mmCIF file of C-alpha atoms in Angstrom:
data_model
loop_
_atom_site.group_PDB
_atom_site.id
_atom_site.type_symbol
_atom_site.label_atom_id
_atom_site.label_comp_id
_atom_site.label_asym_id
_atom_site.label_seq_id
_atom_site.Cartn_x
_atom_site.Cartn_y
_atom_site.Cartn_z
ATOM 1 C CA MET A 1 59.819 110.589 83.632
ATOM 2 C CA ASN A 2 59.351 108.524 80.471
ATOM 3 C CA SER A 3 56.471 106.016 80.818
ATOM 4 C CA ILE A 4 57.891 103.699 78.181
ATOM 5 C CA PRO A 5 60.207 101.101 79.784
ATOM 6 C CA LEU A 6 63.774 100.721 78.606
ATOM 7 C CA SER A 7 64.190 97.941 76.047
ATOM 8 C CA ALA A 8 66.797 95.252 76.650
ATOM 9 C CA THR A 9 69.148 96.798 74.045
ATOM 10 C CA GLU A 10 68.747 100.289 75.483
ATOM 11 C CA LEU A 11 69.403 98.952 78.999
ATOM 12 C CA GLY A 12 72.453 96.979 77.914
ATOM 13 C CA ASN A 13 73.961 99.890 75.886
ATOM 14 C CA LEU A 14 73.435 102.370 78.662
ATOM 15 C CA TRP A 15 75.057 99.869 81.036
ATOM 16 C CA GLN A 16 78.047 99.743 78.810
ATOM 17 C CA ALA A 17 78.170 103.536 78.281
ATOM 18 C CA TYR A 18 78.058 104.144 82.063
ATOM 19 C CA ARG A 19 81.096 101.874 82.597
ATOM 20 C CA GLU A 20 83.036 103.523 79.780
ATOM 21 C CA LYS A 21 82.407 107.010 81.167
ATOM 22 C CA SER A 22 83.136 105.889 84.730
ATOM 23 C CA MET A 23 86.505 104.550 83.593
ATOM 24 C CA LEU A 24 87.332 107.594 81.441
ATOM 25 C CA LEU A 25 86.522 109.932 84.321
ATOM 26 C CA ARG A 26 88.995 108.126 86.621
ATOM 27 C CA VAL A 27 91.711 108.385 83.985
ATOM 28 C CA LEU A 28 90.982 112.088 83.358
ATOM 29 C CA GLU A 29 91.168 112.833 87.108
ATOM 30 C CA TYR A 30 94.650 111.415 87.195
ATOM 31 C CA PHE A 31 95.736 113.142 83.942
ATOM 32 C CA ILE A 32 94.480 116.478 85.154
ATOM 33 C CA LEU A 33 96.443 116.246 88.407
ATOM 34 C CA LYS A 34 99.657 115.241 86.667
ATOM 35 C CA SER A 35 99.484 117.555 83.684
ATOM 36 C CA THR A 36 102.321 120.173 83.527
ATOM 37 C CA GLU A 37 100.944 122.354 80.674
ATOM 38 C CA ASP A 38 98.072 124.827 81.132
ATOM 39 C CA GLU A 39 96.554 124.195 77.679
ATOM 40 C CA THR A 40 96.650 120.470 78.172
ATOM 41 C CA LYS A 41 95.007 120.821 81.596
ATOM 42 C CA GLU A 42 92.269 122.985 80.122
ATOM 43 C CA ILE A 43 91.462 120.406 77.414
ATOM 44 C CA LEU A 44 91.401 117.624 79.981
ATOM 45 C CA ARG A 45 89.216 119.620 82.353
ATOM 46 C CA ASN A 46 86.791 120.350 79.602
ATOM 47 C CA ALA A 47 86.572 116.688 78.735
ATOM 48 C CA TYR A 48 86.059 115.812 82.407
ATOM 49 C CA THR A 49 83.159 118.358 82.780
ATOM 50 C CA ILE A 50 81.438 116.959 79.643
ATOM 51 C CA GLU A 51 81.808 113.343 80.777
ATOM 52 C CA SER A 52 80.730 113.986 84.369
ATOM 53 C CA LYS A 53 77.547 115.595 83.077
ATOM 54 C CA ASN A 54 76.862 112.654 80.737
ATOM 55 C CA GLU A 55 77.582 110.070 83.352
ATOM 56 C CA GLU A 56 75.007 111.765 85.642
ATOM 57 C CA LYS A 57 72.427 111.657 82.856
ATOM 58 C CA ILE A 58 72.753 107.866 82.681
ATOM 59 C CA ARG A 59 72.510 107.601 86.507
ATOM 60 C CA THR A 60 69.306 109.552 86.368
ATOM 61 C CA ILE A 61 67.807 107.214 83.723
ATOM 62 C CA PHE A 62 68.744 104.178 85.766
ATOM 63 C CA LYS A 63 67.205 105.734 88.930
ATOM 64 C CA ASN A 64 63.971 106.563 87.088
ATOM 65 C CA ALA A 65 63.788 103.068 85.771
ATOM 66 C CA ASP A 66 64.426 101.497 89.213
ATOM 67 C CA ALA A 67 67.555 99.817 87.767
ATOM 68 C CA VAL A 68 70.639 99.277 89.830
ATOM 69 C CA ILE A 69 73.601 101.502 88.868
ATOM 70 C CA PRO A 70 76.745 99.534 87.825
ATOM 71 C CA ASN A 71 79.668 99.471 90.238
ATOM 72 C CA ALA A 72 81.909 100.421 87.345
ATOM 73 C CA PHE A 73 84.959 102.397 88.658
ATOM 74 C CA ASN A 74 85.529 104.570 91.697
ATOM 75 C CA GLU A 75 88.265 106.283 93.772
ATOM 76 C CA SER A 76 89.749 102.898 94.693
ATOM 77 C CA ASP A 77 90.694 102.411 90.990
ATOM 78 C CA VAL A 78 92.950 105.454 90.771
ATOM 79 C CA ASN A 79 96.014 106.397 92.825
ATOM 80 C CA LYS A 80 96.177 110.209 92.545
ATOM 81 C CA ASN A 81 99.509 110.188 94.459
ATOM 82 C CA ALA A 82 101.294 108.091 91.791
ATOM 83 C CA PRO A 83 103.916 109.948 89.704
ATOM 84 C CA GLN A 84 103.198 110.808 86.096
ATOM 85 C CA LEU A 85 103.197 107.645 83.954
ATOM 86 C CA PHE A 86 102.322 109.282 80.624
ATOM 87 C CA ASP A 87 103.472 112.745 79.462
ATOM 88 C CA ASP A 88 101.036 115.468 78.485
ATOM 89 C CA ASN A 89 101.136 114.683 74.800
ATOM 90 C CA TYR A 90 100.160 111.106 75.442
ATOM 91 C CA ALA A 91 97.424 112.180 77.783
ATOM 92 C CA ILE A 92 95.879 114.158 74.949
ATOM 93 C CA MET A 93 96.534 111.351 72.428
ATOM 94 C CA TYR A 94 94.756 108.864 74.792
ATOM 95 C CA VAL A 95 91.719 111.166 75.142
ATOM 96 C CA ARG A 96 91.656 111.664 71.331
ATOM 97 C CA THR A 97 91.706 107.823 70.837
ATOM 98 C CA MET A 98 88.904 107.385 73.299
ATOM 99 C CA GLY A 99 86.936 110.168 71.529
ATOM 100 C CA LYS A 100 87.321 108.180 68.291
ATOM 101 C CA VAL A 101 86.272 104.865 69.958
ATOM 102 C CA LEU A 102 83.287 106.187 71.937
ATOM 103 C CA SER A 103 81.800 108.440 69.226
ATOM 104 C CA GLY A 104 81.689 105.349 66.974
ATOM 105 C CA LEU A 105 80.017 103.214 69.701
ATOM 106 C CA TYR A 106 77.432 105.910 70.484
ATOM 107 C CA THR A 107 76.430 106.169 66.848
ATOM 108 C CA LEU A 108 75.897 102.396 66.910
ATOM 109 C CA HIS A 109 73.965 102.587 70.219
ATOM 110 C CA GLU A 110 71.763 105.354 68.791
ATOM 111 C CA GLY A 111 70.762 103.013 65.914
ATOM 112 C CA MET A 112 69.767 100.393 68.485
ATOM 113 C CA SER A 113 67.541 102.784 70.549
ATOM 114 C CA TYR A 114 63.872 103.354 70.122
ATOM 115 C CA ARG A 115 62.810 105.717 72.963
ATOM 116 C CA GLN A 116 63.137 109.336 71.781
ATOM 117 C CA ASP A 117 65.018 110.470 74.949
ATOM 118 C CA ILE A 118 67.561 107.687 74.545
ATOM 119 C CA ARG A 119 68.140 108.561 70.882
ATOM 120 C CA ASP A 120 68.528 112.180 71.855
ATOM 121 C CA LEU A 121 71.023 111.126 74.596
ATOM 122 C CA TYR A 122 73.251 109.267 72.232
ATOM 123 C CA MET A 123 73.153 112.116 69.741
ATOM 124 C CA GLU A 124 74.382 114.399 72.587
ATOM 125 C CA PHE A 125 77.095 111.872 73.570
ATOM 126 C CA THR A 126 78.237 111.570 69.966
ATOM 127 C CA THR A 127 78.397 115.390 69.496
ATOM 128 C CA ASP A 128 80.344 115.692 72.780
ATOM 129 C CA MET A 129 82.850 113.063 71.855
ATOM 130 C CA GLN A 130 83.311 114.531 68.427
ATOM 131 C CA HIS A 131 83.975 117.902 70.122
ATOM 132 C CA ILE A 132 86.554 116.232 72.359
ATOM 133 C CA TYR A 133 88.158 114.477 69.405
ATOM 134 C CA SER A 134 88.337 117.722 67.419
ATOM 135 C CA LYS A 135 89.940 119.681 70.299
ATOM 136 C CA THR A 136 92.562 117.017 70.996
ATOM 137 C CA THR A 137 93.389 116.560 67.309
ATOM 138 C CA GLU A 138 93.871 120.294 66.735
ATOM 139 C CA HIS A 139 96.043 120.534 69.856
ATOM 140 C CA LEU A 140 98.367 117.722 68.678
ATOM 141 C CA LEU A 141 98.527 119.102 65.181
ATOM 142 C CA ASP A 142 99.422 122.543 66.498
ATOM 143 C CA LYS A 143 102.244 121.029 68.573
ATOM 144 C CA GLY A 144 103.574 119.166 65.520
ATOM 145 C CA VAL A 145 103.399 115.744 67.186
ATOM 146 C CA LEU A 146 100.510 114.215 65.167
ATOM 147 C CA PRO A 147 101.479 113.397 61.523
ATOM 148 C CA ARG A 148 98.800 113.953 58.863
ATOM 149 C CA PRO A 149 97.953 111.100 56.485
ATOM 150 C CA PRO A 150 99.829 111.037 53.140
ATOM 151 C CA ILE A 151 98.823 113.166 50.137
ATOM 152 C CA VAL A 152 98.257 111.649 46.721
ATOM 153 C CA PRO A 153 97.589 113.267 43.323
ATOM 154 C CA MET A 154 94.029 114.525 42.786
ATOM 155 C CA PRO A 155 92.049 112.446 40.253
ATOM 156 C CA LYS A 156 91.403 114.030 36.916
ATOM 157 C CA GLU A 157 89.006 111.502 35.508
ATOM 158 C CA VAL A 158 86.703 108.629 36.629
ATOM 159 C CA ASP A 159 88.238 105.157 36.273
ATOM 160 C CA PHE A 160 86.613 101.717 36.595
ATOM 161 C CA ILE A 161 88.215 98.401 37.633
ATOM 162 C CA ASN A 162 88.171 96.177 34.570
ATOM 163 C CA ASP A 163 90.731 93.523 35.423
ATOM 164 C CA ILE A 164 90.739 90.901 38.234
ATOM 165 C CA SER A 165 94.416 91.542 38.684
ATOM 166 C CA TYR A 166 93.298 94.598 40.742
ATOM 167 C CA THR A 167 92.892 92.212 43.665
ATOM 168 C CA ASN A 168 96.437 90.695 43.350
ATOM 169 C CA GLY A 169 98.672 90.887 46.337
ATOM 170 C CA LEU A 170 99.673 87.341 47.351
ATOM 171 C CA ASN A 171 101.296 86.127 44.153
ATOM 172 C CA PRO A 172 105.027 86.879 44.518
ATOM 173 C CA PHE A 173 105.485 86.729 40.701
ATOM 174 C CA ARG A 174 102.967 89.470 39.947
ATOM 175 C CA LYS A 175 103.440 93.084 40.894
ATOM 176 C CA LYS A 176 101.148 94.567 43.450
ATOM 177 C CA ARG A 177 99.199 97.689 42.470
ATOM 178 C CA PRO A 178 99.661 100.755 44.785
ATOM 179 C CA LEU A 179 97.186 101.090 47.591
ATOM 180 C CA ASN A 180 94.107 103.085 46.685
ATOM 181 C CA THR A 181 93.049 105.938 48.910
ATOM 182 C CA VAL A 182 90.376 103.997 50.755
ATOM 183 C CA GLU A 183 92.933 101.337 51.682
ATOM 184 C CA ILE A 184 95.556 104.009 52.660
ATOM 185 C CA GLY A 185 92.975 105.478 55.050
ATOM 186 C CA LEU A 186 92.245 102.130 56.681
ATOM 187 C CA VAL A 187 95.920 101.189 56.927
ATOM 188 C CA TYR A 188 96.802 104.613 58.362
ATOM 189 C CA GLN A 189 94.104 104.504 61.035
ATOM 190 C CA SER A 190 95.174 101.044 62.041
ATOM 191 C CA LEU A 191 98.719 102.257 62.292
ATOM 192 C CA GLU A 192 97.791 105.267 64.344
ATOM 193 C CA THR A 193 95.529 103.457 66.732
ATOM 194 C CA ASN A 194 98.031 100.676 67.348
ATOM 195 C CA LEU A 195 100.854 103.076 67.955
ATOM 196 C CA ALA A 196 98.764 104.733 70.641
ATOM 197 C CA GLY A 197 97.868 101.279 72.017
ATOM 198 C CA MET A 198 101.427 100.164 72.022
ATOM 199 C CA ARG A 199 102.399 103.050 74.321
ATOM 200 C CA LEU A 200 99.377 102.420 76.535
ATOM 201 C CA MET A 201 100.318 98.716 76.863
ATOM 202 C CA ASN A 202 103.912 99.766 77.608
ATOM 203 C CA GLY A 203 102.756 101.921 80.497
ATOM 204 C CA PHE A 204 100.289 99.406 81.840
ATOM 205 C CA GLU A 205 102.859 96.638 81.660
ATOM 206 C CA GLN A 206 105.269 98.748 83.691
ATOM 207 C CA VAL A 207 102.907 99.315 86.620
ATOM 208 C CA ALA A 208 100.614 96.203 86.717
ATOM 209 C CA LYS A 209 100.619 94.355 90.069
ATOM 210 C CA GLU A 210 99.515 90.864 89.176
ATOM 211 C CA SER A 211 102.083 88.803 87.230
ATOM 212 C CA ASP A 212 99.524 87.353 84.724
ATOM 213 C CA VAL A 213 98.110 90.865 84.090
ATOM 214 C CA LYS A 214 101.638 92.222 83.476
ATOM 215 C CA LYS A 215 102.252 89.348 81.020
ATOM 216 C CA TYR A 216 98.973 90.147 79.287
ATOM 217 C CA PHE A 217 99.994 93.773 78.747
ATOM 218 C CA THR A 218 103.384 92.595 77.396
ATOM 219 C CA ARG A 219 101.504 90.402 74.901
ATOM 220 C CA GLY A 220 99.266 93.387 73.995
ATOM 221 C CA LYS A 221 102.338 95.531 73.376
ATOM 222 C CA GLU A 222 103.888 92.904 71.130
ATOM 223 C CA LEU A 223 100.669 92.433 69.204
ATOM 224 C CA ALA A 224 100.370 96.229 68.621
ATOM 225 C CA LYS A 225 104.047 96.290 67.468
ATOM 226 C CA GLU A 226 103.328 93.486 64.995
ATOM 227 C CA ILE A 227 100.343 95.378 63.615
ATOM 228 C CA VAL A 228 102.383 98.641 63.380
ATOM 229 C CA SER A 229 105.140 96.844 61.507
ATOM 230 C CA MET A 230 102.651 95.155 59.104
ATOM 231 C CA MET A 231 100.807 98.380 58.350
ATOM 232 C CA SER A 232 104.043 100.375 57.875
ATOM 233 C CA ASN A 233 105.220 97.812 55.366
ATOM 234 C CA HIS A 234 102.046 98.198 53.405
ATOM 235 C CA LEU A 235 102.609 101.881 53.134
ATOM 236 C CA LEU A 236 106.281 101.490 52.210
ATOM 237 C CA ASP A 237 105.364 98.945 49.488
ATOM 238 C CA SER A 238 103.385 101.783 47.804
ATOM 239 C CA ASP A 239 106.287 104.232 48.224
ATOM 240 C CA ILE A 240 104.508 106.046 51.064
ATOM 241 C CA PRO A 241 106.722 106.730 53.988
ATOM 242 C CA ALA A 242 105.438 105.608 57.401
ATOM 243 C CA PRO A 243 105.111 108.479 59.843
ATOM 244 C CA SER A 244 108.042 109.011 62.112
ATOM 245 C CA THR A 245 106.603 111.465 64.715
ATOM 246 C CA TRP A 246 103.960 110.365 67.144
ATOM 247 C CA ALA A 247 102.518 111.963 70.265
ATOM 248 C CA GLY A 248 103.438 110.883 73.760
ATOM 249 C CA MET A 249 105.961 109.204 75.935
ATOM 250 C CA VAL A 250 105.926 106.783 78.778
ATOM 251 C CA THR A 251 107.907 107.796 81.939
ATOM 252 C CA ASP A 252 109.992 105.329 83.947
ATOM 253 C CA SER A 253 107.573 105.279 86.880
ATOM 254 C CA THR A 254 106.568 101.859 88.257
ATOM 255 C CA ILE A 255 104.022 103.027 90.718
ATOM 256 C CA PRO A 256 100.536 102.134 89.405
ATOM 257 C CA PRO A 257 98.165 105.110 88.931
ATOM 258 C CA PHE A 258 95.304 102.736 88.112
ATOM 259 C CA SER A 259 94.015 99.441 89.386
ATOM 260 C CA ASP A 260 94.763 96.323 87.369
ATOM 261 C CA LYS A 261 90.939 96.033 86.963
ATOM 262 C CA LEU A 262 90.675 99.478 85.309
ATOM 263 C CA MET A 263 93.640 98.791 83.015
ATOM 264 C CA MET A 264 92.259 95.430 82.004
ATOM 265 C CA TYR A 265 88.861 96.868 81.174
ATOM 266 C CA ASN A 266 90.444 99.722 79.210
ATOM 267 C CA THR A 267 92.419 97.106 77.292
ATOM 268 C CA SER A 268 89.307 95.050 76.642
ATOM 269 C CA LEU A 269 87.424 98.094 75.299
ATOM 270 C CA LEU A 270 90.216 98.945 72.876
ATOM 271 C CA SER A 271 90.543 95.317 71.739
ATOM 272 C CA ASN A 272 86.875 95.089 70.925
ATOM 273 C CA PHE A 273 87.083 98.383 69.081
ATOM 274 C CA GLY A 274 90.054 96.989 67.159
ATOM 275 C CA LEU A 275 88.015 93.930 66.067
ATOM 276 C CA GLY A 276 85.336 96.124 64.659
ATOM 277 C CA SER A 277 87.790 98.481 62.886
ATOM 278 C CA ASN A 278 89.633 95.543 61.281
ATOM 279 C CA SER A 279 86.413 93.923 60.047
ATOM 280 C CA ILE A 280 85.525 97.235 58.404
ATOM 281 C CA GLY A 281 89.058 97.419 56.936
ATOM 282 C CA ALA A 282 88.696 93.911 55.476
ATOM 283 C CA ALA A 283 85.242 94.727 54.038
ATOM 284 C CA PHE A 284 86.581 97.753 52.131
ATOM 285 C CA SER A 285 89.930 96.386 50.918
ATOM 286 C CA PHE A 286 90.445 94.812 47.457
ATOM 287 C CA ARG A 287 94.013 93.629 47.536
ATOM 288 C CA SER A 288 94.319 89.997 48.623
ATOM 289 C CA ASP A 289 97.389 90.524 50.787
ATOM 290 C CA LEU A 290 95.680 93.307 52.725
ATOM 291 C CA LEU A 291 92.607 91.142 53.197
ATOM 292 C CA LEU A 292 94.773 88.246 54.491
ATOM 293 C CA ASN A 293 96.641 90.542 56.952
ATOM 294 C CA MET A 294 93.370 92.071 58.245
ATOM 295 C CA GLY A 295 92.043 88.594 58.798
ATOM 296 C CA SER A 296 95.180 87.591 60.673
ATOM 297 C CA ILE A 297 94.948 90.680 62.826
ATOM 298 C CA MET A 298 91.334 89.995 63.641
ATOM 299 C CA ALA A 299 92.109 86.376 64.628
ATOM 300 C CA LYS A 300 94.978 87.455 66.903
ATOM 301 C CA THR A 301 92.955 90.341 68.468
ATOM 302 C CA TYR A 302 90.006 88.000 69.104
ATOM 303 C CA ASP A 303 92.324 85.590 70.943
ATOM 304 C CA PHE A 304 93.825 88.398 72.916
ATOM 305 C CA ALA A 305 90.428 89.842 73.922
ATOM 306 C CA LYS A 306 89.169 86.376 74.820
ATOM 307 C CA ASP A 307 92.062 85.692 77.111
ATOM 308 C CA GLY A 308 91.641 89.103 78.649
ATOM 309 C CA GLY A 309 88.073 88.123 79.532
ATOM 310 C CA LYS A 310 89.400 85.071 81.330
ATOM 311 C CA ILE A 311 91.679 87.271 83.494
ATOM 312 C CA LEU A 312 88.813 89.613 84.318
ATOM 313 C CA ILE A 313 86.679 86.633 85.405
ATOM 314 C CA LYS A 314 89.541 85.016 87.361
ATOM 315 C CA TYR A 315 89.905 88.102 89.667
ATOM 316 C CA GLY A 316 86.180 88.889 89.884
ATOM 317 C CA TRP A 317 86.565 92.130 87.879
ATOM 318 C CA LEU A 318 83.944 91.331 85.180
ATOM 319 C CA GLU A 319 80.681 92.920 86.092
ATOM 320 C CA GLU A 320 77.737 90.987 84.658
ATOM 321 C CA PRO A 321 75.408 92.923 82.349
ATOM 322 C CA PRO A 322 71.676 92.927 82.971
ATOM 323 C CA SER A 323 70.059 89.757 81.559
ATOM 324 C CA ALA A 324 66.696 88.204 80.666
ATOM 325 C CA SER A 325 64.741 86.384 83.385
ATOM 326 C CA ASN A 326 65.861 82.825 84.083
ATOM 327 C CA ARG A 327 62.693 80.798 83.770
ATOM 328 C CA ALA A 328 64.371 77.416 83.892
#
């Protein structure tokens, strides 16, 4: 047992990580049961084994610190008898997206940790999530359902930006320069993430029980569609075709496999990740129109996430993080 107490940041980040893993395990349980392909089932089972082990590690730390374990998500949040809502390709695409999201969060959490065992824990979490991401990416590429980013000519010499016109994009009377490779990468990742999110919202909208939750997922789907359209246009403006093949389909089932609480939390997690991703996109973009669109996306995503929090509070689904002592 470590004699150094958990710091506030370590406790808060572990609390978040436990809830994320608890949610992901419930989704994986359902996906494994409904999977129809042996290779898909194997990848999902491997991810489940990894995440079960890591969830237990957090539980042990909480127990050793005499800290209450979050309620998070349990058997009541998944209906294993519900028909397949997402096909096998989307199940893998979902796990791939979560691998991308969580590996980024765990790298951030490691940088906020001071105890050696907690730093080591996040390094393990990051490595595990990168392994899951790699396996799911390779599977989708092998099946031909995950397009690769565009290819551009290799540079032959070093160039420098020597004209302010490089940032042009909003003036309709001046020609926009083509996107540079950094911008292409940011646009492409936004496009890919929101296409996956659009299908997730479509499925959640289809099975949600509460009317305001259903409307919220419809709003999320429309927001994702708007972002996909915007990012596709940026590629097309630079004579780069937007990808036409994407992994996964939503079935016509209307029987909910997950509780509204779990689906809302999942949406909240992805919305917050989207806010971070778009802020990075804005920071590394030079063209003014791209900056403006990234800012618009951030504003709309923030409003969407904020309204999602209100729904979580309304139904008593928002578990309160550990806090400082109230000495008032």
